[in-house]
């Protein structure tokens, strides 16, 4: 509302004129802008994001409070010049950032990761993106961009890389040990087995039954140890070779695994139902061995006098596929669901042969 006093000819205030304007839409617009500003500020704080706008024509630059915060500076400080800001960067990153900005003036886009050294000496990683604005003649006049603090991500990646390097070193050591142990153990084991067989053959009629039984135990133990060594070597060889990843049809993989087990399937008359399976990225040989081992176990650990019914299925969640091999076999106690996957670990009282480390071999 606006008011005005109107005077008559005698100079007295005879009238009051009031003008009212409906500003509802203006108020609502201002409220929406305020709400948007609050949301933007909250989003910046939640994402650890800083916004900046730098003029290339000498006008004043703008930096948000979030930008100052992730730079380790007070928001009450004036926006720094480019030269001043570059002194905040880690010395090893300055040249690369300047080069990226020069390229941005030519291409219109800027993107870089760099380190900022806070006044307390701590180093923080930032990721920056920006876009160049031009005038009607196509000349660059402004750079508008955003920085986000990625220090936590960097630390996590570095830790994961260190863990991966450690795991790779451990895997190499395990593989070397497996090969060395396997080959070194084979010779004395072969000697034990041959000697036991020779004694059993030469002295068969002269040994008392209890000693013949002991020799039989020695031979059986040697054979089991031989299988364990062969499985260990196969495991080390498989773990070393799982590097090539490609797009594969899991349905084809499962069919190949069943073909490799065809003799056991025919012998036991096992029924295997394979539902629709997806195409995924995997190592084809390793995945074949996985299904071959699971299906082979389902056949091996079937219930006595029962035909094995096996189903291979899959379902998709948000970002992964889950595969299941189910059967009507003897199963195992749920409390063993973790230990059953340990090397050389077998559960239950099944009479089926095995070492607990079978990788599987193609027939």
CSV table of N, CA, C and O in Angstrom, one decimal, residues 52 54 82 85-86 96-106 109-111 132 143:
chain,number,residue,atom,x,y,z
A,52,UNK,N,31.7,-21.8,-7.4
A,52,UNK,CA,32.5,-20.7,-7.7
A,52,UNK,C,32.1,-20.1,-9.0
A,52,UNK,O,31.7,-20.8,-9.9
A,54,UNK,N,34.1,-17.3,-11.6
A,54,UNK,CA,35.2,-16.4,-11.7
A,54,UNK,C,35.1,-15.6,-13.0
A,54,UNK,O,34.9,-16.2,-14.1
A,82,UNK,N,42.9,-15.8,-8.9
A,82,UNK,CA,43.4,-17.2,-9.4
A,82,UNK,C,44.8,-17.4,-8.9
A,82,UNK,O,45.2,-18.5,-8.4
A,85,UNK,N,44.7,-18.3,-5.3
A,85,UNK,CA,44.2,-19.6,-5.0
A,85,UNK,C,45.2,-20.7,-5.4
A,85,UNK,O,45.3,-21.7,-4.7
A,86,UNK,N,46.0,-20.5,-6.4
A,86,UNK,CA,47.0,-21.5,-6.8
A,86,UNK,C,48.0,-21.7,-5.7
A,86,UNK,O,48.6,-22.8,-5.6
A,96,UNK,N,49.4,-28.8,-13.4
A,96,UNK,CA,48.4,-29.6,-14.0
A,96,UNK,C,47.0,-28.9,-14.0
A,96,UNK,O,46.3,-28.9,-15.0
A,97,UNK,N,46.7,-28.2,-12.9
A,97,UNK,CA,45.4,-27.5,-12.8
A,97,UNK,C,45.4,-26.3,-13.8
A,97,UNK,O,44.4,-26.0,-14.5
A,98,UNK,N,46.5,-25.6,-13.8
A,98,UNK,CA,46.6,-24.4,-14.8
A,98,UNK,C,46.5,-24.9,-16.2
A,98,UNK,O,45.8,-24.2,-17.0
A,99,UNK,N,47.1,-26.0,-16.5
A,99,UNK,CA,46.9,-26.5,-17.9
A,99,UNK,C,45.5,-26.9,-18.2
A,99,UNK,O,45.0,-26.7,-19.3
A,100,UNK,N,44.8,-27.5,-17.2
A,100,UNK,CA,43.4,-27.9,-17.4
A,100,UNK,C,42.5,-26.7,-17.6
A,100,UNK,O,41.6,-26.7,-18.4
A,101,UNK,N,42.8,-25.6,-16.9
A,101,UNK,CA,42.0,-24.4,-17.1
A,101,UNK,C,42.3,-23.7,-18.4
A,101,UNK,O,41.3,-23.2,-19.0
A,102,UNK,N,43.5,-23.8,-18.9
A,102,UNK,CA,43.8,-23.2,-20.2
A,102,UNK,C,43.0,-24.0,-21.3
A,102,UNK,O,42.5,-23.5,-22.3
A,103,UNK,N,43.0,-25.3,-21.1
A,103,UNK,CA,42.3,-26.2,-22.1
A,103,UNK,C,40.8,-25.8,-22.0
A,103,UNK,O,40.1,-25.8,-23.0
A,104,UNK,N,40.3,-25.6,-20.8
A,104,UNK,CA,38.9,-25.2,-20.6
A,104,UNK,C,38.5,-24.0,-21.4
A,104,UNK,O,37.4,-23.9,-22.0
A,105,UNK,N,39.4,-23.0,-21.5
A,105,UNK,CA,39.1,-21.8,-22.3
A,105,UNK,C,39.0,-22.1,-23.8
A,105,UNK,O,38.3,-21.3,-24.5
A,106,UNK,N,39.6,-23.2,-24.2
A,106,UNK,CA,39.5,-23.5,-25.6
A,106,UNK,C,38.3,-24.5,-25.9
A,106,UNK,O,37.6,-24.4,-26.9
A,109,UNK,N,35.1,-26.8,-21.3
A,109,UNK,CA,34.9,-27.6,-20.1
A,109,UNK,C,36.2,-27.8,-19.4
A,109,UNK,O,37.2,-28.0,-20.0
A,110,UNK,N,36.1,-27.9,-18.1
A,110,UNK,CA,37.2,-28.1,-17.2
A,110,UNK,C,36.9,-29.2,-16.2
A,110,UNK,O,35.8,-29.2,-15.6
A,111,UNK,N,37.8,-30.1,-16.0
A,111,UNK,CA,37.6,-31.1,-15.0
A,111,UNK,C,39.0,-31.6,-14.5
A,111,UNK,O,39.9,-31.8,-15.3
A,132,UNK,N,32.9,-22.9,-19.4
A,132,UNK,CA,33.3,-21.6,-19.8
A,132,UNK,C,32.1,-20.9,-20.4
A,132,UNK,O,31.4,-21.5,-21.3
A,143,UNK,N,34.1,-18.3,-15.9
A,143,UNK,CA,34.2,-19.7,-15.6
A,143,UNK,C,33.3,-20.0,-14.4
A,143,UNK,O,33.5,-19.4,-13.4
